[in-house]
Coordinates of C-alpha atoms in Angstrom, one line a residue:
X836 CA 12.4 -45.5 18.3
X837 CA 9.8 -42.9 19.0
X838 CA 12.6 -40.3 19.1
X839 CA 14.0 -41.4 15.8
X840 CA 10.5 -41.3 14.2
X841 CA 9.9 -37.8 15.6
X842 CA 13.2 -36.7 14.3
X843 CA 12.5 -38.1 10.8
X844 CA 9.1 -36.4 10.9
X845 CA 10.7 -33.1 11.9
X846 CA 13.3 -33.2 9.2
X847 CA 10.8 -34.2 6.5
X848 CA 8.4 -31.4 7.6
X849 CA 11.2 -28.9 7.7
X850 CA 12.5 -29.8 4.2
X851 CA 8.9 -29.6 2.8
X852 CA 8.4 -26.2 4.4
X853 CA 11.7 -24.8 3.2
X854 CA 11.1 -26.2 -0.3
X855 CA 7.9 -24.2 -0.5
X856 CA 9.7 -21.1 0.7
X857 CA 12.7 -21.4 -1.6
X858 CA 11.2 -23.0 -4.7
X859 CA 8.1 -21.1 -5.8
X860 CA 5.4 -23.2 -7.6
X861 CA 5.8 -23.5 -11.3
X862 CA 2.7 -23.2 -13.5
X863 CA 3.1 -25.8 -16.3
X864 CA -0.2 -24.6 -17.9
X865 CA 1.5 -21.4 -19.3
X866 CA 4.4 -21.4 -21.7
X867 CA 6.3 -18.4 -23.0
X868 CA 7.7 -18.3 -26.6
X869 CA 9.8 -15.3 -27.2
X870 CA 12.4 -13.8 -29.5
X871 CA 15.8 -12.5 -28.3
X872 CA 14.3 -9.0 -28.4
X873 CA 11.9 -9.8 -25.6
X874 CA 12.6 -8.8 -21.9
X875 CA 10.3 -9.4 -19.0
X876 CA 8.4 -6.4 -17.6
X877 CA 10.6 -5.0 -14.8
X878 CA 10.8 -1.3 -13.9
X879 CA 7.4 0.1 -15.0
X880 CA 8.4 3.7 -14.7
X881 CA 8.5 4.3 -18.5
X882 CA 6.2 1.4 -19.5
X883 CA 2.9 2.2 -21.4
X884 CA 0.6 -0.7 -22.3
X885 CA -2.2 -0.8 -24.8
X886 CA -4.6 -3.8 -24.9
X887 CA -6.3 -5.0 -28.0
X888 CA -9.0 -7.5 -27.2
X889 CA -9.4 -9.5 -30.4
X890 CA -11.7 -12.2 -28.9
X891 CA -14.9 -12.8 -30.8
X892 CA -16.4 -15.6 -28.6
X893 CA -15.5 -14.7 -25.0
X894 CA -17.4 -12.1 -23.1
X895 CA -15.4 -12.2 -19.8
X896 CA -14.1 -8.7 -18.8
X897 CA -10.4 -9.1 -18.6
X898 CA -9.5 -5.6 -17.6
X899 CA -9.7 -6.3 -13.8
X900 CA -7.0 -8.9 -14.4
X901 CA -4.6 -6.3 -15.8
X902 CA -5.6 -3.8 -13.1
X903 CA -4.0 -6.0 -10.5
X904 CA -0.6 -5.1 -11.9
X905 CA -1.2 -1.6 -13.5
X906 CA -4.5 0.0 -12.7
X907 CA -6.3 1.9 -15.4
X908 CA -5.0 0.3 -18.6
X909 CA -7.2 0.9 -21.6
X910 CA -8.5 -1.4 -24.4
X911 CA -7.7 0.1 -27.8
X912 CA -8.1 -0.4 -31.5
X913 CA -5.0 -1.2 -33.7
X914 CA -5.3 2.3 -35.2
X915 CA -3.5 3.7 -32.2
X916 CA -0.4 2.3 -33.8
X917 CA -0.6 5.0 -36.4
X918 CA 0.2 7.6 -33.8
X919 CA 3.6 9.2 -33.6
X920 CA 3.7 8.4 -29.9
X921 CA 3.6 4.6 -29.6
X922 CA 3.0 2.6 -26.4
X923 CA 6.0 0.6 -25.2
X924 CA 3.9 -2.6 -25.3
X925 CA 0.9 -3.5 -27.5
X926 CA -0.8 -6.6 -26.0
X927 CA -3.2 -8.7 -28.1
X928 CA -5.7 -10.9 -26.3
X929 CA -7.0 -13.8 -28.4
X930 CA -8.8 -17.1 -27.8
X931 CA -8.7 -18.8 -31.3
X932 CA -6.5 -18.8 -34.4
X933 CA -9.1 -16.7 -36.2
X934 CA -8.8 -14.1 -33.4
X935 CA -5.1 -14.0 -33.9
X936 CA -5.3 -13.8 -37.7
X937 CA -7.8 -10.9 -37.5
X938 CA -5.6 -9.1 -35.0
X939 CA -2.5 -9.5 -37.1
X940 CA -4.4 -8.2 -40.1
X941 CA -5.6 -5.3 -38.1
X942 CA -2.1 -4.2 -37.1
X943 CA -0.5 -5.0 -40.5
X944 CA -0.9 -1.4 -41.9
X945 CA 1.2 -0.1 -39.1
X946 CA 4.1 -2.6 -39.4
X947 CA 6.6 0.1 -40.3
X948 CA 5.7 2.1 -37.3
X949 CA 5.9 -0.9 -35.0
X950 CA 9.3 -1.9 -36.4
X951 CA 10.9 1.5 -35.9
X952 CA 14.0 1.3 -33.7
X953 CA 12.1 2.8 -30.8
X954 CA 8.9 1.0 -31.7
X955 CA 6.3 -0.9 -29.8
X956 CA 6.7 -4.5 -28.5
X957 CA 3.8 -6.6 -29.6
X958 CA 2.9 -9.4 -27.2
X959 CA 0.2 -12.0 -27.7
X960 CA -1.8 -13.6 -24.8
X961 CA -3.4 -16.7 -26.3
X962 CA -6.1 -18.5 -24.3
X963 CA -6.3 -21.5 -26.6
X964 CA -3.9 -24.5 -27.1
X965 CA -0.4 -23.3 -28.1
X966 CA -0.2 -26.1 -30.7
X967 CA -2.9 -24.3 -32.8
X968 CA -0.4 -21.5 -33.4
X969 CA 2.5 -23.8 -34.5
X970 CA 2.1 -23.2 -38.3
X971 CA 0.9 -19.6 -38.1
X972 CA 3.2 -16.7 -39.1
X973 CA 3.4 -14.1 -36.3
X974 CA 5.0 -11.0 -37.8
X975 CA 5.9 -8.2 -35.4
X976 CA 5.0 -10.4 -32.4
X977 CA 8.0 -10.8 -30.1
X978 CA 6.4 -12.9 -27.3
X979 CA 3.5 -15.3 -27.0
X980 CA 2.1 -16.4 -23.7
X981 CA 0.0 -19.5 -24.4
X982 CA -1.7 -22.4 -22.6
X983 CA -0.3 -25.9 -22.6
X984 CA -3.3 -27.4 -21.0
X985 CA -6.9 -26.5 -20.9
X986 CA -7.8 -24.1 -18.1
X987 CA -11.2 -22.7 -16.9
X988 CA -9.8 -19.2 -16.6
X989 CA -6.8 -19.0 -19.0
X990 CA -6.5 -15.2 -19.0
X991 CA -6.2 -15.1 -15.2
X992 CA -3.0 -17.1 -15.6
X993 CA -1.9 -15.4 -18.8
X994 CA -2.0 -11.9 -17.3
X995 CA -0.2 -13.1 -14.2
X996 CA 2.5 -14.6 -16.5
X997 CA 2.8 -11.4 -18.6
X998 CA 3.6 -9.4 -15.4
X999 CA 5.9 -12.1 -14.0
X1000 CA 3.4 -13.1 -11.3
X1001 CA 4.1 -16.8 -11.9
X1002 CA 7.1 -18.9 -12.7
X1003 CA 7.3 -20.2 -16.3
X1004 CA 9.5 -23.2 -17.0
X1005 CA 11.6 -23.7 -20.2
X1006 CA 10.9 -27.1 -21.7
X1007 CA 13.0 -27.8 -24.8
X1008 CA 10.6 -30.5 -26.0
X1009 CA 7.8 -27.9 -26.4
X1010 CA 7.1 -26.6 -29.9
X1011 CA 8.6 -23.4 -31.3
X1012 CA 6.5 -20.8 -33.1
X1013 CA 6.8 -18.8 -36.2
X1014 CA 9.3 -21.1 -37.8
X1015 CA 11.6 -21.2 -34.8
X1016 CA 11.8 -17.4 -34.4
X1017 CA 9.9 -17.7 -31.1
X1018 CA 11.4 -20.3 -28.8
X1019 CA 10.3 -21.6 -25.4
X1020 CA 12.0 -19.6 -22.6
X1021 CA 11.7 -19.5 -18.8
X1022 CA 10.6 -16.6 -16.8
X1023 CA 10.9 -16.0 -13.0
X1024 CA 8.2 -14.9 -10.7
X1025 CA 9.0 -11.4 -9.4
X1026 CA 5.5 -10.0 -8.6
X1027 CA 2.4 -11.0 -6.7
X1028 CA 0.3 -13.8 -8.0
X1029 CA -3.3 -14.6 -7.3
X1030 CA -4.4 -18.1 -6.3
X1031 CA -6.1 -20.4 -3.9
X1032 CA -5.1 -20.6 -0.2
X1033 CA -4.3 -24.3 -0.6
X1034 CA -1.5 -23.5 -3.1
X1035 CA 0.5 -22.0 -0.2
X1036 CA -0.6 -24.4 2.6
X1037 CA -3.5 -22.4 3.9
X1038 CA -7.1 -23.5 4.4
X1039 CA -9.9 -21.7 2.5
X1040 CA -12.4 -23.2 4.9
X1041 CA -10.6 -21.8 8.0
X1042 CA -10.1 -18.4 6.3
X1043 CA -13.9 -18.0 5.9
X1044 CA -14.0 -17.2 9.6
X1045 CA -12.9 -13.7 8.4
X1046 CA -16.4 -13.4 6.9
X1047 CA -18.0 -13.9 10.3
X1048 CA -15.6 -11.4 12.0
X1049 CA -16.2 -8.7 9.3
X1050 CA -20.0 -9.3 9.4
X1051 CA -20.0 -8.9 13.2
X1052 CA -17.9 -5.7 12.9
X1053 CA -20.5 -4.2 10.6
X1054 CA -23.4 -5.3 12.8
X1055 CA -21.7 -3.7 15.8
X1056 CA -21.2 -0.5 13.8
X1057 CA -17.5 -0.6 14.4
X1058 CA -17.0 0.3 10.8
X1059 CA -19.4 0.5 7.8
X1060 CA -17.1 -1.8 5.8
X1061 CA -13.5 -3.0 5.3
X1062 CA -11.2 -4.7 2.9
X1063 CA -9.0 -7.7 3.9
X1064 CA -6.1 -9.0 1.9
X1065 CA -3.9 -12.0 2.8
X1066 CA -0.7 -12.8 0.9
X1067 CA 1.5 -15.8 1.6
X1068 CA 4.6 -16.8 -0.3
X1069 CA 3.9 -14.1 -2.8
X1070 CA 0.4 -15.3 -3.6
X1071 CA -2.7 -13.3 -2.8
X1072 CA -5.0 -15.9 -1.3
X1073 CA -7.7 -13.7 0.3
X1074 CA -8.8 -10.5 -1.4
X1075 CA -12.3 -9.4 -0.3
X1076 CA -14.3 -6.4 0.6
X1077 CA -17.1 -6.3 3.2
X1078 CA -19.9 -3.9 3.8
X1079 CA -20.2 -0.4 2.3
X1080 CA -18.5 2.9 2.2
X1081 CA -21.1 4.5 4.5
X1082 CA -23.8 3.2 6.8
X1083 CA -26.5 5.0 4.8
X1084 CA -26.6 5.2 1.0
X1085 CA -23.1 3.7 0.7
X1086 CA -21.5 1.8 -2.1
X1087 CA -20.5 -1.9 -1.8
X1088 CA -16.8 -2.1 -1.1
X1089 CA -14.8 -3.1 -4.2
X1090 CA -11.0 -3.7 -4.8
X1091 CA -10.9 -0.2 -6.4
X1092 CA -12.1 1.8 -3.4
X1093 CA -9.3 4.1 -2.1
X1094 CA -8.9 4.4 1.7
X1095 CA -7.3 7.1 3.8
X1096 CA -4.3 5.1 5.2
X1097 CA -3.6 7.5 8.1
X1098 CA -0.4 6.5 10.0
X1099 CA 0.2 3.5 7.7
X1100 CA 1.5 6.3 5.5
X1101 CA 4.6 6.4 7.8
X1102 CA 5.8 2.9 6.7
X1103 CA 4.4 2.8 3.2
X1104 CA 5.1 6.4 2.1
X1105 CA 7.8 8.0 4.3
X1106 CA 10.0 5.1 5.3
X1107 CA 10.9 3.9 1.8
X1108 CA 12.2 7.4 1.1
X1109 CA 14.2 7.5 4.3
X1110 CA 15.6 4.1 3.7
X1111 CA 16.6 5.0 0.2
X1112 CA 18.5 8.0 1.5
X1113 CA 20.2 5.7 4.0
X1114 CA 21.1 3.4 1.1
X1115 CA 22.6 6.3 -0.8
X1116 CA 24.5 7.5 2.2
X1117 CA 22.8 10.9 2.1
X1118 CA 21.7 10.5 5.8
X1119 CA 22.3 8.1 8.6
X1120 CA 20.9 7.4 12.1
X1121 CA 23.5 9.3 14.0
X1122 CA 22.9 12.6 12.1
X1123 CA 21.2 15.3 14.2
X1124 CA 18.5 17.9 13.4
X1125 CA 21.0 20.6 13.8
X1126 CA 22.7 19.5 10.6
X1127 CA 19.5 20.4 8.7
X1128 CA 17.9 23.0 10.9
X1129 CA 20.7 25.1 12.4
X1130 CA 18.2 27.7 13.8
X1131 CA 16.6 25.3 16.2
X1132 CA 17.2 25.5 20.0
X1133 CA 20.2 23.6 21.1
X1134 CA 18.3 20.8 22.7
X1135 CA 16.3 20.1 19.5
X1136 CA 19.5 20.3 17.4
X1137 CA 20.8 17.4 19.3
X1138 CA 17.9 15.1 18.4
X1139 CA 19.2 12.3 16.2
X1140 CA 17.5 10.7 13.2
X1141 CA 17.6 7.4 15.2
X1142 CA 15.6 9.1 18.0
X1143 CA 13.0 10.3 15.4
X1144 CA 12.7 6.7 14.0
X1145 CA 12.4 5.1 17.4
X1146 CA 9.9 7.8 18.7
X1147 CA 12.4 8.7 21.5
X1148 CA 13.1 12.3 20.6
X1149 CA 11.2 13.9 23.4
X1150 CA 8.8 15.6 21.0
X1151 CA 5.1 15.6 22.1
X1152 CA 2.6 13.3 20.4
X1153 CA 1.1 15.9 18.2
X1154 CA 0.0 19.6 17.9
X1155 CA -3.1 21.3 19.2
X1156 CA -4.2 22.0 15.6
X1157 CA -7.5 23.6 16.5
X1158 CA -5.9 26.1 18.9
X1159 CA -3.7 27.2 16.0
X1160 CA -6.7 27.6 13.8
X1161 CA -9.4 29.1 16.0
X1162 CA -10.0 32.8 16.5
X1163 CA -9.6 33.3 20.2
X1164 CA -11.8 36.4 20.2
X1165 CA -14.8 34.4 18.8
X1166 CA -15.7 32.7 22.1
X1167 CA -15.3 32.9 25.8
X1168 CA -13.1 30.2 27.3
X1169 CA -12.9 27.3 27.9
X1170 CA -12.8 25.9 24.4
X1171 CA -13.7 22.4 25.6
X1172 CA -16.1 20.8 28.1
X1173 CA -16.2 17.2 29.5
X1174 CA -20.0 17.4 29.6
X1175 CA -22.6 18.3 27.1
X1176 CA -24.3 21.7 28.0
X1177 CA -25.2 25.0 26.6
X1178 CA -22.7 26.2 24.0
X1179 CA -21.0 22.7 24.2
X1180 CA -23.2 20.5 22.1
X1181 CA -20.8 19.3 19.4
X1182 CA -19.1 16.0 20.5
X1183 CA -15.6 15.5 19.3
X1184 CA -14.4 12.6 21.5
X1185 CA -16.1 10.1 23.8
X1186 CA -16.3 12.6 26.7
X1187 CA -15.4 15.9 25.1
X1188 CA -17.4 18.7 23.6
X1189 CA -16.3 21.9 21.9
X1190 CA -17.6 25.4 22.3
X1191 CA -20.1 26.0 19.5
X1192 CA -19.2 29.8 19.4
X1193 CA -15.6 29.1 18.4
X1194 CA -14.8 30.1 14.8
X1195 CA -11.9 29.7 12.5
X1196 CA -9.5 32.6 11.9
X1197 CA -11.2 34.6 9.0
X1198 CA -7.8 35.7 7.7
X1199 CA -6.5 32.1 7.5
X1200 CA -9.4 30.2 6.0
X1201 CA -11.8 30.6 3.1
X1202 CA -14.6 28.5 1.6
X1203 CA -13.1 29.0 -1.9
X1204 CA -9.7 28.2 -3.3
X1205 CA -7.6 31.2 -4.4
X1206 CA -4.1 32.4 -4.7
X1207 CA -4.4 33.6 -1.1
X1208 CA -6.0 30.3 0.1
X1209 CA -4.3 27.5 -2.0
X1210 CA -4.3 24.7 0.6
X1211 CA -7.3 22.4 0.4
X1212 CA -8.3 21.2 3.9
X1213 CA -11.6 19.7 2.9
X1214 CA -14.3 19.9 0.3
X1215 CA -15.2 23.6 1.0
X1216 CA -12.4 24.7 3.2
X1217 CA -9.1 26.2 2.1
X1218 CA -6.2 27.6 4.1
X1219 CA -3.5 30.2 3.5
X1220 CA 0.1 29.2 3.5
X1221 CA 0.4 30.9 6.9
X1222 CA -1.2 27.9 8.5
X1223 CA 1.5 25.6 7.2
X1224 CA 4.0 28.0 8.5
X1225 CA 2.2 28.1 11.9
X1226 CA 2.3 24.3 12.1
X1227 CA 6.0 24.0 11.3
X1228 CA 6.8 26.9 13.6
X1229 CA 4.9 25.3 16.5
X1230 CA 6.9 22.0 16.0
X1231 CA 10.2 23.9 15.9
X1232 CA 9.4 25.8 19.1
X1233 CA 7.5 23.3 21.2
X1234 CA 9.1 22.3 24.5
X1235 CA 10.7 18.9 24.6
X1236 CA 9.6 16.3 27.1
X1237 CA 11.7 13.5 28.6
X1238 CA 13.5 11.3 26.0
X1239 CA 11.6 8.1 26.5
X1240 CA 9.4 6.2 24.1
X1241 CA 6.5 8.4 23.1
X1242 CA 4.7 7.8 19.7
X1243 CA 4.7 11.2 17.9
X1244 CA 3.6 12.4 14.5
X1245 CA 6.1 15.2 14.8
X1246 CA 9.0 12.8 14.4
X1247 CA 7.9 11.8 10.9
X1248 CA 7.2 15.4 10.0
X1249 CA 10.9 16.1 10.7
X1250 CA 11.8 13.0 8.7
X1251 CA 9.8 14.4 5.8
X1252 CA 11.6 17.8 6.0
X1253 CA 15.0 16.1 6.2
X1254 CA 14.2 14.1 3.0
X1255 CA 13.0 17.2 1.2
X1256 CA 15.9 19.3 2.3
X1257 CA 18.4 16.6 1.3
X1258 CA 16.9 16.0 -2.2
X1259 CA 15.3 19.3 -3.1
X1260 CA 12.1 17.5 -3.9
X1261 CA 8.8 17.1 -2.2
X1262 CA 7.8 13.9 -0.4
X1263 CA 5.0 13.5 -3.0
X1264 CA 7.5 13.6 -5.9
X1265 CA 10.0 11.4 -4.1
X1266 CA 7.4 8.7 -3.5
X1267 CA 6.3 8.9 -7.1
X1268 CA 9.8 8.6 -8.5
X1269 CA 11.3 6.1 -6.0
X1270 CA 8.4 3.9 -5.3
X1271 CA 5.1 4.3 -7.2
X1272 CA 6.3 4.5 -10.8
X1273 CA 8.9 1.7 -10.7
X1274 CA 6.3 -0.6 -9.2
X1275 CA 3.5 0.4 -11.5
X1276 CA 1.5 1.8 -8.5
X1277 CA -1.3 4.3 -9.3
X1278 CA -4.0 3.9 -6.7
X1279 CA -1.7 4.7 -3.8
X1280 CA -1.0 8.4 -3.7
X1281 CA -1.2 11.7 -1.9
X1282 CA -4.0 14.1 -2.7
X1283 CA -6.2 11.5 -4.5
X1284 CA -8.7 14.0 -5.7
X1285 CA -6.2 15.2 -8.3
X1286 CA -6.6 11.9 -10.1
X1287 CA -9.8 10.2 -8.9
X1288 CA -13.4 11.1 -8.5
X1289 CA -14.7 11.5 -4.9
X1290 CA -17.0 8.5 -5.5
X1291 CA -14.0 6.2 -5.6
X1292 CA -12.7 7.3 -2.3
X1293 CA -14.0 6.0 1.1
X1294 CA -15.3 8.8 3.4
X1295 CA -13.8 9.3 6.8
X1296 CA -15.2 11.6 9.5
X1297 CA -18.3 13.8 9.3
X1298 CA -16.3 16.6 11.0
X1299 CA -18.6 18.8 12.9
X1300 CA -16.1 21.3 14.4
X1301 CA -13.0 21.9 12.3
X1302 CA -14.0 21.3 8.7
X1303 CA -17.7 21.3 9.4
X1304 CA -18.2 18.9 6.5
X1305 CA -18.0 15.2 5.5
X1306 CA -14.3 14.5 4.9
X1307 CA -13.7 12.5 1.7
X1308 CA -10.7 12.6 -0.5
X1309 CA -8.7 15.1 1.7
X1310 CA -6.6 13.6 4.5
X1311 CA -8.4 13.2 7.8
X1312 CA -5.4 13.9 10.0
X1313 CA -5.7 17.6 10.8
X1314 CA -1.9 18.3 10.9
X1315 CA -1.4 16.6 7.5
X1316 CA -4.3 18.6 6.1
X1317 CA -2.9 21.9 7.3
X1318 CA 0.4 20.9 5.7
X1319 CA -1.3 20.5 2.3
X1320 CA -2.2 16.8 2.3
X1321 CA 1.4 15.6 1.9
X1322 CA 3.0 14.9 5.3
X1323 CA 5.5 12.5 6.8
X1324 CA 3.0 11.3 9.4
X1325 CA -0.1 10.8 7.1
X1326 CA -1.6 11.7 3.8
X1327 CA -1.4 8.5 1.7
X1328 CA -4.6 7.0 0.2
X1329 CA -4.7 3.6 -1.4
X1330 CA -6.1 0.2 -2.1
X1331 CA -5.1 -3.0 -0.4
X1332 CA -3.7 -4.3 -3.7
X1333 CA -1.3 -1.4 -4.1
X1334 CA -0.2 -1.5 -0.4
X1335 CA 0.5 -5.2 -0.9
X1336 CA 3.2 -4.4 -3.5
X1337 CA 5.2 -2.4 -1.1
X1338 CA 4.7 -4.9 1.7
X1339 CA 5.9 -7.6 -0.6
X1340 CA 8.9 -5.5 -1.5
X1341 CA 9.8 -5.4 2.2
X1342 CA 9.3 -9.1 2.5
X1343 CA 11.5 -9.6 -0.5
X1344 CA 14.3 -7.6 1.3
X1345 CA 14.0 -4.6 -1.0
X1346 CA 13.0 -6.0 -4.5
X1347 CA 9.8 -6.2 -6.4
X1348 CA 9.0 -6.9 -10.1
X1349 CA 12.7 -7.4 -10.8
X1350 CA 13.5 -3.9 -9.5
X1351 CA 15.7 -3.4 -6.4
X1352 CA 14.3 -0.4 -4.5
X1353 CA 16.3 -0.9 -1.3
X1354 CA 19.3 -2.9 -0.2
X1355 CA 18.5 -6.1 1.7
X1356 CA 20.6 -5.1 4.8
X1357 CA 18.8 -1.8 5.0
X1358 CA 15.4 -3.6 5.2
X1359 CA 16.8 -5.8 7.9
X1360 CA 18.2 -2.8 9.8
X1361 CA 14.9 -0.9 9.8
X1362 CA 12.6 -3.9 10.6
X1363 CA 14.5 -5.4 13.6
X1364 CA 14.3 -4.2 17.1
X1365 CA 16.7 -1.3 17.6
X1366 CA 16.5 -0.4 21.2
X1367 CA 16.6 -2.7 24.3
X1368 CA 13.8 -0.9 26.1
X1369 CA 11.4 -0.6 23.1
X1370 CA 9.7 -3.1 20.9
X1371 CA 9.9 -0.9 17.8
X1372 CA 12.1 -1.0 14.8
X1373 CA 13.2 2.1 12.9
X1374 CA 9.7 3.5 12.2
X1375 CA 8.0 0.1 12.1
X1376 CA 6.0 -1.3 15.0
X1377 CA 6.7 -4.8 16.3
X1378 CA 5.1 -7.3 18.7
X1379 CA 5.5 -7.1 22.4
X1380 CA 8.0 -9.7 23.7
X1381 CA 5.6 -10.7 26.5
X1382 CA 2.6 -11.0 24.1
X1383 CA -0.2 -8.5 23.3
X1384 CA 0.8 -5.3 21.7
X1385 CA -0.5 -4.3 18.3
X1386 CA -1.0 -7.8 16.8
X1387 CA -2.1 -11.4 17.6
X1388 CA 0.3 -13.3 19.9
X1389 CA 0.7 -15.8 17.0
X1390 CA 2.8 -13.3 15.1
X1391 CA 6.6 -14.1 15.2
X1392 CA 9.2 -11.8 16.7
X1393 CA 10.5 -11.0 13.3
X1394 CA 7.2 -9.5 12.2
X1395 CA 6.6 -5.8 11.7
X1396 CA 4.1 -3.3 10.4
X1397 CA 1.9 -0.4 11.5
X1398 CA -1.7 0.6 12.2
X1399 CA -3.6 3.8 11.2
X1400 CA -6.1 6.0 13.1
X1401 CA -8.7 5.6 10.4
X1402 CA -8.8 1.9 11.0
X1403 CA -6.1 0.6 8.7
X1404 CA -3.4 -2.0 9.3
X1405 CA -0.5 -3.7 7.5
X1406 CA 1.6 -6.5 9.1
X1407 CA 4.4 -8.5 7.6
X1408 CA 5.8 -11.7 9.0
X1409 CA 9.0 -13.0 7.3
X1410 CA 8.9 -16.2 9.4
X1411 CA 5.6 -17.2 7.9
X1412 CA 6.2 -15.4 4.5
X1413 CA 2.9 -13.6 5.3
X1414 CA 1.3 -10.2 4.7
X1415 CA -1.9 -9.1 6.2
X1416 CA -3.7 -5.9 5.1
X1417 CA -6.9 -4.5 6.7
X1418 CA -8.4 -1.3 5.5
X1419 CA -11.5 0.3 7.1
X1420 CA -13.0 3.7 7.8
X1421 CA -14.0 3.1 11.4
X1422 CA -14.0 6.9 12.0
X1423 CA -17.0 7.3 9.7
X1424 CA -19.1 9.1 10.7
X1425 CA -17.5 9.7 14.2
X1426 CA -13.8 9.7 14.9
X1427 CA -14.5 8.8 18.5
X1428 CA -16.0 5.5 17.6
X1429 CA -13.4 3.1 19.0
X1430 CA -15.3 -0.2 18.7
X1431 CA -12.9 -1.5 16.1
X1432 CA -10.1 -1.5 18.7
X1433 CA -12.3 -2.3 21.7
X1434 CA -13.6 -5.4 19.9
X1435 CA -10.1 -6.4 18.7
X1436 CA -11.5 -6.8 15.1
X1437 CA -8.1 -6.4 13.4
X1438 CA -6.4 -8.8 15.8
X1439 CA -9.2 -11.4 15.5
X1440 CA -8.8 -11.4 11.7
X1441 CA -5.0 -11.6 12.1
X1442 CA -5.4 -14.7 14.4
X1443 CA -7.8 -16.3 11.9
X1444 CA -5.2 -16.0 9.3
X1445 CA -2.5 -17.7 11.3
X1446 CA -5.0 -20.4 12.3
X1447 CA -5.6 -21.1 8.6
X1448 CA -1.9 -21.9 8.0
X1449 CA -1.7 -25.7 7.6
X1450 CA 2.1 -26.1 7.6
X1451 CA 2.7 -24.4 10.9
X1452 CA 6.4 -23.9 11.6
X1453 CA 8.2 -23.6 15.0
X1454 CA 8.7 -20.0 15.9
X1455 CA 11.9 -19.5 17.8
X1456 CA 12.6 -17.0 20.5
X1457 CA 13.3 -13.5 19.4
X1458 CA 17.0 -13.0 20.0
X1459 CA 17.5 -9.5 18.7
X1460 CA 18.1 -8.3 22.3

């Protein structure tokens, strides 16, 4: 009898869990009334949205709600519709019928412009009761998102609905609008939504232990601050900043602060491009470097793309960047000392000091940008193109080591070069075209100072020996910096919210927002274990089979992700439908501060997340090998 009851309980629980995974929650509070001309927002590459806030009674700032989907949208006046260049979508925000009437009157002079064949799509987000609009003419409006029931924060749900963040059901018994021209229609969830942990079987109370861990991290000076995001079943349930950008005179961390992602760039920036080229059969894992670089030594020519992805190429971990940059005549060797002493007073690692007389090559660096020194390495340091050439030449000519697992930035620099040679485009342009623009991503980019003020970027190291300045807005990784800030191993800067979009794309097996970026089987291929003697996937890190490794032991064998030197972390677990993002600047002000790792801060947060899941499922043995 006990066995039968246990079996019934197991079956019931399993059905309930799978129902949550397969059938996303429907939000009955929101209804969509649309004409046949309306299509849900999908590929955002060529979408431009203007927002007219017609509300006269509400003072709530709604722009952060839009920023979750497309950062930096602007509120406008209807007069923008007189311009020759129209936005693709003109969104009216209104709370009362009077607001709607005034908005329609405001856009009426521009009706002809709106109705042009290539004209704008007018969409209404209505925070009141939809019944109030049943007898109101709505000329030019092709879609209305309205509330069916009262809600404390209607525009939170309405903006999510506009961007397909929640499912909307089609109920034929609901009213139609504008004389039946706008009918109730359904719309599927294709993007992240934002809700309570309990909506996806997680406990808010248990998640608050993250607060304690983050506070202790700051008290221990493991990092001046951090940002933590948790996503389950496509719902962002924890979205919180802690501490400040600096220990002294810093800003409180906000969702808009942009972090140097360091090696997380490998899986968020470089890998989607490599996977896309696999999808398009431009490259494959068996191809060798000799195909792309016929002038390499024979042993390097035989390195396969698979070996690069698995970090089994024999390439060393990195390059001695400073030895390439320093003027050897400016000091008497040695360059480094294990102890602090005369001429060795600048600490660069826990037990390593550099010769204070060492100077950078005067012919290779300048404190001003010019045609001769175009590469920005930091705020007041610019390099000649000769340094980029020197870095790539060093990589091409370095001696290979034994072909065993050895994590190496050089593998991903070669992957970058392969992608660029194959397409004729830079990694920066490929990421923008293939990933960022279709997903509506803006605060995830290389060279962030080209678009954002330095005050919006979280500082990294106060570099006392190479750049001799506080690094902020230029990539901390020295190799990536010498390559111009766009590199296969590092260079991306971003927010947790933008990183989450790519992580969710992976979790969705290649789709996000109704756009398929990658084939499902390609995502599976890259995120599974691909070598019997290594835990790694293609580019992605994975848990150790025997426990430990880069994540909590609670993570499933199917999970994958990556960490970054600056104190960043993204981990994806398909078995729990879970994404964890941790961004910090633990290397501020000193890159040798390793308390974040020593105190297992990221793993402790990760464990707290698993402990907060209230519908724990049985995780089977990893049978990939």
